[in-house]
Coordinates of N, CA, C and O in Angstrom, one line a residue:
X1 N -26.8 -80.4 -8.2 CA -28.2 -80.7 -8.6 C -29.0 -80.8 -7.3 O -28.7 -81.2 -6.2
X2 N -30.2 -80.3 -7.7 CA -30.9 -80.4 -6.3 C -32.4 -81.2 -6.3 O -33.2 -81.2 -7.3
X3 N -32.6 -81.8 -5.1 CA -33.6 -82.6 -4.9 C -35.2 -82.7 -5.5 O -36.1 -82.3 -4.7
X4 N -35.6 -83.0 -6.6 CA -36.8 -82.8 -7.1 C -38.0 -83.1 -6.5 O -38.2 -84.0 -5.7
X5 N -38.7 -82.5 -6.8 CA -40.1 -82.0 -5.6 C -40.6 -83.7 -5.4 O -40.8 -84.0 -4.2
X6 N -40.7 -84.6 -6.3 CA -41.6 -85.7 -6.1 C -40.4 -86.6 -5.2 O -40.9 -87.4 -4.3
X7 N -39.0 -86.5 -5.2 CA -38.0 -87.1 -4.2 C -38.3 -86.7 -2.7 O -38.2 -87.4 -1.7
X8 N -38.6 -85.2 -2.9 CA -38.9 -84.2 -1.3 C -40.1 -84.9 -0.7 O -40.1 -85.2 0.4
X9 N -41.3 -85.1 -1.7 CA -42.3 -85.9 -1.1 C -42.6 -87.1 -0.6 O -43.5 -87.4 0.2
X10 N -41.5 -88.0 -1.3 CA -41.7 -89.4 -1.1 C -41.1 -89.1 0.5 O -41.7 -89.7 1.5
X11 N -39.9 -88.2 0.6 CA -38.7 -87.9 1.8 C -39.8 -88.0 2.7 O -40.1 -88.9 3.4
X12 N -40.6 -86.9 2.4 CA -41.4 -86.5 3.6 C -42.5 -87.3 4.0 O -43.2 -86.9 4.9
X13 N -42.8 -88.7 3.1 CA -43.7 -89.5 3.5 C -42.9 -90.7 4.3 O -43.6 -91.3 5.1
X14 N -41.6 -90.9 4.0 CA -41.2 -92.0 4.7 C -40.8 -91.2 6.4 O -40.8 -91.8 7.4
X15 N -40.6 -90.2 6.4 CA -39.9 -89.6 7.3 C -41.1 -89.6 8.6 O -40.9 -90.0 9.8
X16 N -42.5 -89.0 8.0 CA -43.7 -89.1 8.9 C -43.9 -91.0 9.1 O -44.0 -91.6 10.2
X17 N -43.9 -91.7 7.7 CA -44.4 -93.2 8.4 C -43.1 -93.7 9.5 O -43.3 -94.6 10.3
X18 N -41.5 -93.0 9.2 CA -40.8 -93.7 10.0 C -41.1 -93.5 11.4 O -41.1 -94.3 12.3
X19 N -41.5 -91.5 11.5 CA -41.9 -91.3 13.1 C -43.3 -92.1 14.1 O -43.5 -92.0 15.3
X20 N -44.0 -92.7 12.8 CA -45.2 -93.2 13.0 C -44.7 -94.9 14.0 O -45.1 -95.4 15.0
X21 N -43.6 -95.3 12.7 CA -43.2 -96.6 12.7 C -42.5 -96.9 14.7 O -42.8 -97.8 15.5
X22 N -41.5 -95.5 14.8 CA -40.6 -95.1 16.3 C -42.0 -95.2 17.0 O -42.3 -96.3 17.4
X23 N -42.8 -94.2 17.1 CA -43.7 -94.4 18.1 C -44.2 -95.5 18.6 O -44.4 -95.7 19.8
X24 N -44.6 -96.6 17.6 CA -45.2 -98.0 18.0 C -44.1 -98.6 19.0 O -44.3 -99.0 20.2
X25 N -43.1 -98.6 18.2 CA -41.9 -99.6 18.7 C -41.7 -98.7 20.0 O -42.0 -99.4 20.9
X26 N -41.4 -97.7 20.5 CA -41.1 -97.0 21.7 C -42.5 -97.5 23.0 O -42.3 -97.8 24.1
X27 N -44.0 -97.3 22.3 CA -45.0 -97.7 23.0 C -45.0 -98.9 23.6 O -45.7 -99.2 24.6
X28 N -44.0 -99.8 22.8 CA -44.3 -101.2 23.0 C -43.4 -101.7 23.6 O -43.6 -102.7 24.2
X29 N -41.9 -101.0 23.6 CA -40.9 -102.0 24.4 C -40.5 -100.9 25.7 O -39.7 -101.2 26.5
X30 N -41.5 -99.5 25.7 CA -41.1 -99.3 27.3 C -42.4 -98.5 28.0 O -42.6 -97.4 28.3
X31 N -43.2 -99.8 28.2 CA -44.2 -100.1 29.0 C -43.8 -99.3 30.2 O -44.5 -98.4 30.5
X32 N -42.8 -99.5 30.8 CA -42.1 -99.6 32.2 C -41.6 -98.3 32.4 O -41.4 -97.9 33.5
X33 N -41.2 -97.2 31.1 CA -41.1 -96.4 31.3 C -41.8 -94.8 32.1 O -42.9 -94.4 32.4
X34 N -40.6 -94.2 32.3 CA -41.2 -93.0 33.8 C -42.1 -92.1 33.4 O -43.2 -91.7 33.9
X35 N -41.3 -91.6 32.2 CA -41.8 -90.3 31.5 C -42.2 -90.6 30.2 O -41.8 -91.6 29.5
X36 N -43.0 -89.6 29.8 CA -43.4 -89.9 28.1 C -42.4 -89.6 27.1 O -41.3 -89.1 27.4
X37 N -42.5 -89.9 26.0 CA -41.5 -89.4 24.5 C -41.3 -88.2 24.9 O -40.2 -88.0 25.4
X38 N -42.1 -87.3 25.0 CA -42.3 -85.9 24.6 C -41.1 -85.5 25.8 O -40.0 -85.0 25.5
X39 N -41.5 -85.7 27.2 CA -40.9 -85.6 28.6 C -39.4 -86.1 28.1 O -38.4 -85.5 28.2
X40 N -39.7 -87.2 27.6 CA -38.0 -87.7 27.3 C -37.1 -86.9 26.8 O -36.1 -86.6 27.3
X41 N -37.6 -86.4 25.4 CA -37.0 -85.7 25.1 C -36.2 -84.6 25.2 O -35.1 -84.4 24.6
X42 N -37.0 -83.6 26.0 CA -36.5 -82.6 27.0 C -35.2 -83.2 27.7 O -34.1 -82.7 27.5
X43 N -35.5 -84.1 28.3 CA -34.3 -85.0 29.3 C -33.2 -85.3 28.0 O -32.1 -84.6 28.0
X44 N -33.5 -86.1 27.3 CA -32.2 -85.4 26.2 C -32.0 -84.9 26.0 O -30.8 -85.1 26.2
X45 N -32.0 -83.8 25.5 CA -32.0 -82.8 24.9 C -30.9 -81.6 26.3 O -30.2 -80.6 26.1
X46 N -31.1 -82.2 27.4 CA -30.8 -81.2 28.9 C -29.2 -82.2 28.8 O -28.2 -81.6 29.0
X47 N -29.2 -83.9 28.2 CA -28.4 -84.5 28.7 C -27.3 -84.2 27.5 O -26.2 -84.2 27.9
X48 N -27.6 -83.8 26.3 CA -26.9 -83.7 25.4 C -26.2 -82.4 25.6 O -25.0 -82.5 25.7
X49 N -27.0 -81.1 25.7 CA -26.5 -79.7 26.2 C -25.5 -79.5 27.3 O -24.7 -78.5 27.2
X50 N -25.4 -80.4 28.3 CA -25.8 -80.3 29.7 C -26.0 -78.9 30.3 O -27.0 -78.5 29.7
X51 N -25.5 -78.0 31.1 CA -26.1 -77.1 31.3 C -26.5 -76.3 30.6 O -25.8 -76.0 29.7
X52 N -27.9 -75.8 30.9 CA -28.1 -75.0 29.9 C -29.5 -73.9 30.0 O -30.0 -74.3 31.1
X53 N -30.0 -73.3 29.7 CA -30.7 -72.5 29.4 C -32.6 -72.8 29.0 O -32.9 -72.7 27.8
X54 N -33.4 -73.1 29.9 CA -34.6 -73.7 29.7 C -35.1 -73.2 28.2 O -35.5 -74.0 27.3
X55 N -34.9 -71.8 28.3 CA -35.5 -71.0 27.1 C -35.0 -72.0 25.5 O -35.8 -72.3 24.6
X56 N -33.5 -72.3 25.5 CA -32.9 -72.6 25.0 C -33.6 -73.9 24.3 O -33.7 -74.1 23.1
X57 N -34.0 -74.9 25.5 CA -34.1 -76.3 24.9 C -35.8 -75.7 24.5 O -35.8 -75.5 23.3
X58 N -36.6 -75.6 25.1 CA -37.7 -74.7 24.3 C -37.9 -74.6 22.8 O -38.7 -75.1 22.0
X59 N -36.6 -73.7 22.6 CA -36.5 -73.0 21.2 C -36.0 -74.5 20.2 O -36.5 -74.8 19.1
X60 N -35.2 -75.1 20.7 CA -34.7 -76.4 19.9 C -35.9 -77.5 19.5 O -35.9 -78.0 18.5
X61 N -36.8 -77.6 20.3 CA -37.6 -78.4 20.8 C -38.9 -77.9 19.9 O -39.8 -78.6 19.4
X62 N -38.8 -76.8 19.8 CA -39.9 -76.2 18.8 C -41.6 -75.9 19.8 O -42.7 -75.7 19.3
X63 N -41.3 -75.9 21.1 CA -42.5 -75.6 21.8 C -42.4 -74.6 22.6 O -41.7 -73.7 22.1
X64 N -42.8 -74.4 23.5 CA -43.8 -72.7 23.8 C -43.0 -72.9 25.5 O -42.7 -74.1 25.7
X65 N -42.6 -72.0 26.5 CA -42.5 -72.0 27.6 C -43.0 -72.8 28.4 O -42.4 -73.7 29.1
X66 N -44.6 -72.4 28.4 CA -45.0 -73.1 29.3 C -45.5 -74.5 29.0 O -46.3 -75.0 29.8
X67 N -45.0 -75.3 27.9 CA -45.4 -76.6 27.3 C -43.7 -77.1 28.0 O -43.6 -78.2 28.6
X68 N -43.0 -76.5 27.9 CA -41.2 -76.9 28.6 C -41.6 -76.6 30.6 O -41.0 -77.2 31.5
X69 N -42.3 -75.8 30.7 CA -42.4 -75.7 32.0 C -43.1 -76.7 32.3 O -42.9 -76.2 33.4
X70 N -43.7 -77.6 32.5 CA -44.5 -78.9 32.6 C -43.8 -79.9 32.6 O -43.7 -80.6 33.6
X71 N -43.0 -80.3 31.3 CA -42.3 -81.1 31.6 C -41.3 -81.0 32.2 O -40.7 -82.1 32.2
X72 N -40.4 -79.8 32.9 CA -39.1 -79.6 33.5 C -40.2 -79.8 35.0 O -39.6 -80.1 36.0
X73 N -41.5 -79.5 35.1 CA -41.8 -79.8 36.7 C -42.3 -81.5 36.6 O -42.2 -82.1 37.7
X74 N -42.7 -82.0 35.7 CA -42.3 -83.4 35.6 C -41.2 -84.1 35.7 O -41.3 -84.9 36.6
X75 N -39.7 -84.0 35.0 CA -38.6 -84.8 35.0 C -38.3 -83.8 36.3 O -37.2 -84.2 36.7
X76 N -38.6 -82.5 37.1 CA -37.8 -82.3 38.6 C -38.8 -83.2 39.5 O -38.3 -83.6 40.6
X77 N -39.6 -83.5 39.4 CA -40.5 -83.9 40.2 C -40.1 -85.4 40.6 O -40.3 -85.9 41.6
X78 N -39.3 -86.0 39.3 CA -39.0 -87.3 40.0 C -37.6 -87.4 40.0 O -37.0 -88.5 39.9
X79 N -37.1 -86.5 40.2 CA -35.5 -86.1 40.7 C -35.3 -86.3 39.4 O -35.1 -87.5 39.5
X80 N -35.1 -86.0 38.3 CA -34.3 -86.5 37.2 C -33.8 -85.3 36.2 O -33.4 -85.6 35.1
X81 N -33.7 -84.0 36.4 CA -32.8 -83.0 36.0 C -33.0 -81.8 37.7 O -33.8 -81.9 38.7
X82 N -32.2 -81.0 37.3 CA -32.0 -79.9 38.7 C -32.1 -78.6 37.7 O -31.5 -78.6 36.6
X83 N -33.0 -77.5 38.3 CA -33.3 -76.4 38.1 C -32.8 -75.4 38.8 O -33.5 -75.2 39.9
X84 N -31.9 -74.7 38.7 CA -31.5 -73.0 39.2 C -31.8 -72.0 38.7 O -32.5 -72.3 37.8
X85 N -31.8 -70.9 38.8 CA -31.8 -69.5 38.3 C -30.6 -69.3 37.8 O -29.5 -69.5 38.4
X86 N -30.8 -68.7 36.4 CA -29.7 -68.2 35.8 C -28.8 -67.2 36.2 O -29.2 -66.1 35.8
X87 N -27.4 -67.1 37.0 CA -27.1 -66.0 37.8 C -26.6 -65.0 36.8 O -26.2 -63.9 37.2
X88 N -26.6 -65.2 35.4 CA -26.8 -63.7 34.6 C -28.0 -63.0 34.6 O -28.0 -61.8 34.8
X89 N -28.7 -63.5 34.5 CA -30.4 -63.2 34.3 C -31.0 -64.1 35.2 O -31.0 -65.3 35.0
X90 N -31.6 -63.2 36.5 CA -32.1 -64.7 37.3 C -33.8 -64.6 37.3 O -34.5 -64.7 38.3
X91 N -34.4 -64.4 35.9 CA -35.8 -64.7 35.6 C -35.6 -65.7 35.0 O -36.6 -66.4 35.1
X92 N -34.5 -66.4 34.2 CA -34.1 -67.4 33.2 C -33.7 -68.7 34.3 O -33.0 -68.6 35.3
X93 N -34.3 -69.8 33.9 CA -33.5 -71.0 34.4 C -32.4 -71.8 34.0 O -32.2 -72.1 32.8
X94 N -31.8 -72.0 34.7 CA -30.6 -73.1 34.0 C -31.3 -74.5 34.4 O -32.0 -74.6 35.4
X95 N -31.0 -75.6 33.3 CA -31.3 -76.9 33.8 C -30.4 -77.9 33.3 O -30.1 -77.9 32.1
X96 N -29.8 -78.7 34.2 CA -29.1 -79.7 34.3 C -29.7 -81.1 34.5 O -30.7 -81.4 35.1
X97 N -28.6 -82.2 33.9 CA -29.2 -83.8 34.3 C -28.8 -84.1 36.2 O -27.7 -83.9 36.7
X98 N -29.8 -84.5 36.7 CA -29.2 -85.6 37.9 C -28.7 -86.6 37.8 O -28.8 -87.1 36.7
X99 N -27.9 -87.3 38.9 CA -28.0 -88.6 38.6 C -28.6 -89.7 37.8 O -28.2 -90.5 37.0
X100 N -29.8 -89.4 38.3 CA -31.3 -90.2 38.4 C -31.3 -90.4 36.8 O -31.3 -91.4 36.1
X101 N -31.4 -88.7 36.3 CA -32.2 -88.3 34.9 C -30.5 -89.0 34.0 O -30.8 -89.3 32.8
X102 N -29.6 -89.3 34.3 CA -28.4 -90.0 33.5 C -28.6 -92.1 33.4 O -28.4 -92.9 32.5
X103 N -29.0 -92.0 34.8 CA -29.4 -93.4 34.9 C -30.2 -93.7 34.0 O -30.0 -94.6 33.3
X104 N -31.3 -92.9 33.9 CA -32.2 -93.2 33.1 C -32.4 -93.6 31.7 O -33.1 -94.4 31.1
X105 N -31.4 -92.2 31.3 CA -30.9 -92.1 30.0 C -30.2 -93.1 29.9 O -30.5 -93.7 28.8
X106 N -29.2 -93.9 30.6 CA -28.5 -95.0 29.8 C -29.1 -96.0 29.6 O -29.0 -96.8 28.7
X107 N -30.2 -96.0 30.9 CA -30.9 -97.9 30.6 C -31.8 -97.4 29.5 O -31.7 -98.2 28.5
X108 N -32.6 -96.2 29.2 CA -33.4 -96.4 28.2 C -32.7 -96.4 26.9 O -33.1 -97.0 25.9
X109 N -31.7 -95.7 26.9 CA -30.2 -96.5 25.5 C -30.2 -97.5 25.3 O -30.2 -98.0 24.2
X110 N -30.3 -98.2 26.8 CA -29.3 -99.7 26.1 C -30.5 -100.4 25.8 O -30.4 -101.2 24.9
X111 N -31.9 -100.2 26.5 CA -32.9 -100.8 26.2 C -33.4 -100.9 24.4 O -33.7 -101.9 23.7
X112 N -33.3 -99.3 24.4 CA -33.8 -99.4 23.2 C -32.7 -100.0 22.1 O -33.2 -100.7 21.3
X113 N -31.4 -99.9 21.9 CA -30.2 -100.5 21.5 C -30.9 -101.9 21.3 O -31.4 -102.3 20.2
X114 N -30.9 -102.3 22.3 CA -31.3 -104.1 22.4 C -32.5 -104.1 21.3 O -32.2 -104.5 20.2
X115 N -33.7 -103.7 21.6 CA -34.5 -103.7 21.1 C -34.5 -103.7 19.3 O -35.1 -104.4 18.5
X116 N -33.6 -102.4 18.9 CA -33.1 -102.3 17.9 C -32.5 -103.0 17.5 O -32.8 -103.1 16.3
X117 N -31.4 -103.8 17.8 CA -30.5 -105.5 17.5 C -31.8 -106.1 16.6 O -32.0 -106.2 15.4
X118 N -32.6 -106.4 17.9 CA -33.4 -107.9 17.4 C -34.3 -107.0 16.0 O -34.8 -107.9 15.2
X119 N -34.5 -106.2 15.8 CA -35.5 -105.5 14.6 C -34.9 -105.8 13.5 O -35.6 -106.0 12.5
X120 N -33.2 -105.7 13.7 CA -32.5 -105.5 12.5 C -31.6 -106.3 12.6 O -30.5 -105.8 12.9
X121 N -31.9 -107.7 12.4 CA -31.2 -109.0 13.1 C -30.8 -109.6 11.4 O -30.0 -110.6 11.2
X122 N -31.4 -109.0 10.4 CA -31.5 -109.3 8.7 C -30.3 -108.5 8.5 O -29.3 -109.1 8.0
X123 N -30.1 -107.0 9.0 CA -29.3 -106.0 8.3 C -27.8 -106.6 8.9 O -27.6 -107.2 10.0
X124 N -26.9 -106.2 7.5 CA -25.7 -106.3 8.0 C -25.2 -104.7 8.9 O -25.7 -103.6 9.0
X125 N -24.0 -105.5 9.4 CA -23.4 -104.0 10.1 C -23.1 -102.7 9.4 O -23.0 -101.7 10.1
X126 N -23.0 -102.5 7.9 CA -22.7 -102.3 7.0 C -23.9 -100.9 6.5 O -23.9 -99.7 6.2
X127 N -24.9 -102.3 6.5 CA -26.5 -101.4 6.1 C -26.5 -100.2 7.2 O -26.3 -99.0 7.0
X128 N -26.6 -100.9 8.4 CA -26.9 -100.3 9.4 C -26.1 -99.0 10.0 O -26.5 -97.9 10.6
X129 N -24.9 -99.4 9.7 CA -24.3 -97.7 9.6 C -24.2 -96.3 8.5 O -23.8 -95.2 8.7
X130 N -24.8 -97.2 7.3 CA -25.4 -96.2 6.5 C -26.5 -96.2 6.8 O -27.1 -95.1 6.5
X131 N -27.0 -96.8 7.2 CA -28.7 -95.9 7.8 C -28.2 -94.4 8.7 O -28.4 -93.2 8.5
X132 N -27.6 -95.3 9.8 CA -27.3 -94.4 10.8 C -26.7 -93.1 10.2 O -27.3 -92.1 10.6
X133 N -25.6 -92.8 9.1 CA -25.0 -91.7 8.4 C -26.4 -90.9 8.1 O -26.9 -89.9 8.6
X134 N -26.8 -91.7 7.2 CA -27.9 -90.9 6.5 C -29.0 -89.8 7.0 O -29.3 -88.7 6.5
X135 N -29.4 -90.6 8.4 CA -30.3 -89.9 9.5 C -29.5 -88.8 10.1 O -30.1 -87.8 10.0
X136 N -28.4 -88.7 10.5 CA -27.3 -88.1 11.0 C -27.3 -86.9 10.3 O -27.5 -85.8 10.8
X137 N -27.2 -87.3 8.8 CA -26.9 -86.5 7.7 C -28.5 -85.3 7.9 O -28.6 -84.1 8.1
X138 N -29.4 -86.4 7.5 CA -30.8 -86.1 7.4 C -31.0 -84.7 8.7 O -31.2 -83.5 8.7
X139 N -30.7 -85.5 9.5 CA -31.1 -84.5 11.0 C -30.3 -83.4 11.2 O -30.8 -82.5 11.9
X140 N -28.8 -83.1 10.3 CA -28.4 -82.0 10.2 C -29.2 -81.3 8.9 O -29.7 -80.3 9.4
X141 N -29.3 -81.3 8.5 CA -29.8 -80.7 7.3 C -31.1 -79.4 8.0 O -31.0 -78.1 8.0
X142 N -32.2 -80.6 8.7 CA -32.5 -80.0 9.1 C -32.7 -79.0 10.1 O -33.6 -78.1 10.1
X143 N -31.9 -79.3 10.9 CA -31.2 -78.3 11.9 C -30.4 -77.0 11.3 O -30.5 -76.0 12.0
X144 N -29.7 -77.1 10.3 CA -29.3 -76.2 10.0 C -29.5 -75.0 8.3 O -28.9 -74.0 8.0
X145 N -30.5 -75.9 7.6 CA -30.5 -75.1 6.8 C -32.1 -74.4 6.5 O -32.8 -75.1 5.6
X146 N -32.5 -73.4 7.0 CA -33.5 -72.8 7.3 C -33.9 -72.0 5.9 O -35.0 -71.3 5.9
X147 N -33.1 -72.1 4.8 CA -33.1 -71.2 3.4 C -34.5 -71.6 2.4 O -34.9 -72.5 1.8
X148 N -35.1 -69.8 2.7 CA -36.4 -70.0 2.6 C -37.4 -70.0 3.3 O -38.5 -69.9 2.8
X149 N -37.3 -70.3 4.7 CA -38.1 -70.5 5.8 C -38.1 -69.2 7.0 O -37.3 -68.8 7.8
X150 N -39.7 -68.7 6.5 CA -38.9 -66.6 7.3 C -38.7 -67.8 8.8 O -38.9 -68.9 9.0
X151 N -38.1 -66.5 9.4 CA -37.4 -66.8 10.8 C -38.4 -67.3 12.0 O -38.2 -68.3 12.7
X152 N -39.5 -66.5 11.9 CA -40.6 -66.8 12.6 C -41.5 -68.1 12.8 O -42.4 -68.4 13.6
X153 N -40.8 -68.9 11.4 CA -41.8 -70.4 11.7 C -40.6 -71.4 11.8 O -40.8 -72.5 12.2
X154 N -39.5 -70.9 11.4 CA -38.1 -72.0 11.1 C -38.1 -73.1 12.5 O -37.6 -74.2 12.3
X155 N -38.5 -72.8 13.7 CA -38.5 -73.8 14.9 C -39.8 -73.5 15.1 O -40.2 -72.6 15.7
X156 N -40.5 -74.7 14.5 CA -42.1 -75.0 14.3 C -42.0 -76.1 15.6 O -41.0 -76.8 15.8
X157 N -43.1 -76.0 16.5 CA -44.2 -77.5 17.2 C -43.9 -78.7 16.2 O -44.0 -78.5 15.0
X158 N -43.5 -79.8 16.6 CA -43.8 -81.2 16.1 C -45.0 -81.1 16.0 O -45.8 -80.7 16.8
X159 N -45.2 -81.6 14.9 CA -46.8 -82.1 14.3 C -47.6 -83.1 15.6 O -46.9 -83.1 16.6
X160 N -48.6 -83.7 15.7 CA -48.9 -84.5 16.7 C -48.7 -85.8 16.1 O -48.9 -86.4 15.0
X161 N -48.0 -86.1 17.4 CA -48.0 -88.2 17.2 C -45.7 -87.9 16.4 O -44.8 -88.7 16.3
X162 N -45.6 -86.5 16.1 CA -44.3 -86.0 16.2 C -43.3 -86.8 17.0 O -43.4 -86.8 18.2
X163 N -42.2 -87.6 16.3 CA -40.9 -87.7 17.5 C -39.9 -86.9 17.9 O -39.3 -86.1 17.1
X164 N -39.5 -86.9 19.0 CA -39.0 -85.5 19.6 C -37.2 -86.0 19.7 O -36.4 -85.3 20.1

């Protein structure tokens, strides 16, 4: 049986108020933070892959070259991934995490971890890992089933105010 249009809508309204909801809470508990969401993300996205192919996180990311070339001269700029030439194709970059860009990544983990505890200080552990399934679930879905969607828009730009 499959998802009925008014289920797809409600989906797609909690899904924009939840990214609405992330943004506040990210705005607010990392003041102190280096780089923006957007920046961050890339940096995930390099930390999850690890080496890998600029073009690549680009295409994942759903944005344009030179919107990835900005933020890869932002997170190199404050040492936090390393850039080479791809020695198959050396017009292509490879990029990797540094040190720095790993440190980073873990305090803003545990930071936000923490932060998340006290949000969901009501839920049991229980609730909270079927959330987590769900999203999981959720986030594959969309990653992988493009049916219906011609090829040319299937890795669309986040909308603005978008979490990455």
């Amino acid at each position: 049986m499959s998802v009925q249009q008014g289920t797809a809508s409600e989906l797609v309204h909690n899904i924009f108020d939840l990214n609405r909801a992330i943004r506040v809470v990210v705005a607010n508990t990392d003041a102190t933070s280096d780089v923006g969401l957007a920046v961050e993300g890339v940096l995930r996205l390099v930390g999850e892959r690890g080496t890998c192919r600029a073009s690549d996180i680009a295409s994942m990311l759903g944005i344009g070259a030179s919107a990835l070339s900005r933020h890869v001269c932002d997170l190199t700029g404050l040492g936090m991934i390393d850039r080479r030439p791809d020695p198959a194709d050396g017009r292509a970059q490879l990029l990797s995490l540094a040190p720095k860009g790993q440190e980073y990544l873990a305090a803003a983990g545990a930071r936000r971890a923490r932060t998340l505890e006290r949000m969901l200080a009501g839920w049991s552990e229980t609730e909270a890992a079927e959330a987590a399934a769900t999203l999981a679930k959720l986030s594959h879905a969309f990653r992988t089933n493009h049916a219906g969607i011609p090829a040319a828009t299937a890795p669309t730009a986040p909308a603005a105010g978008a979490a990455q």
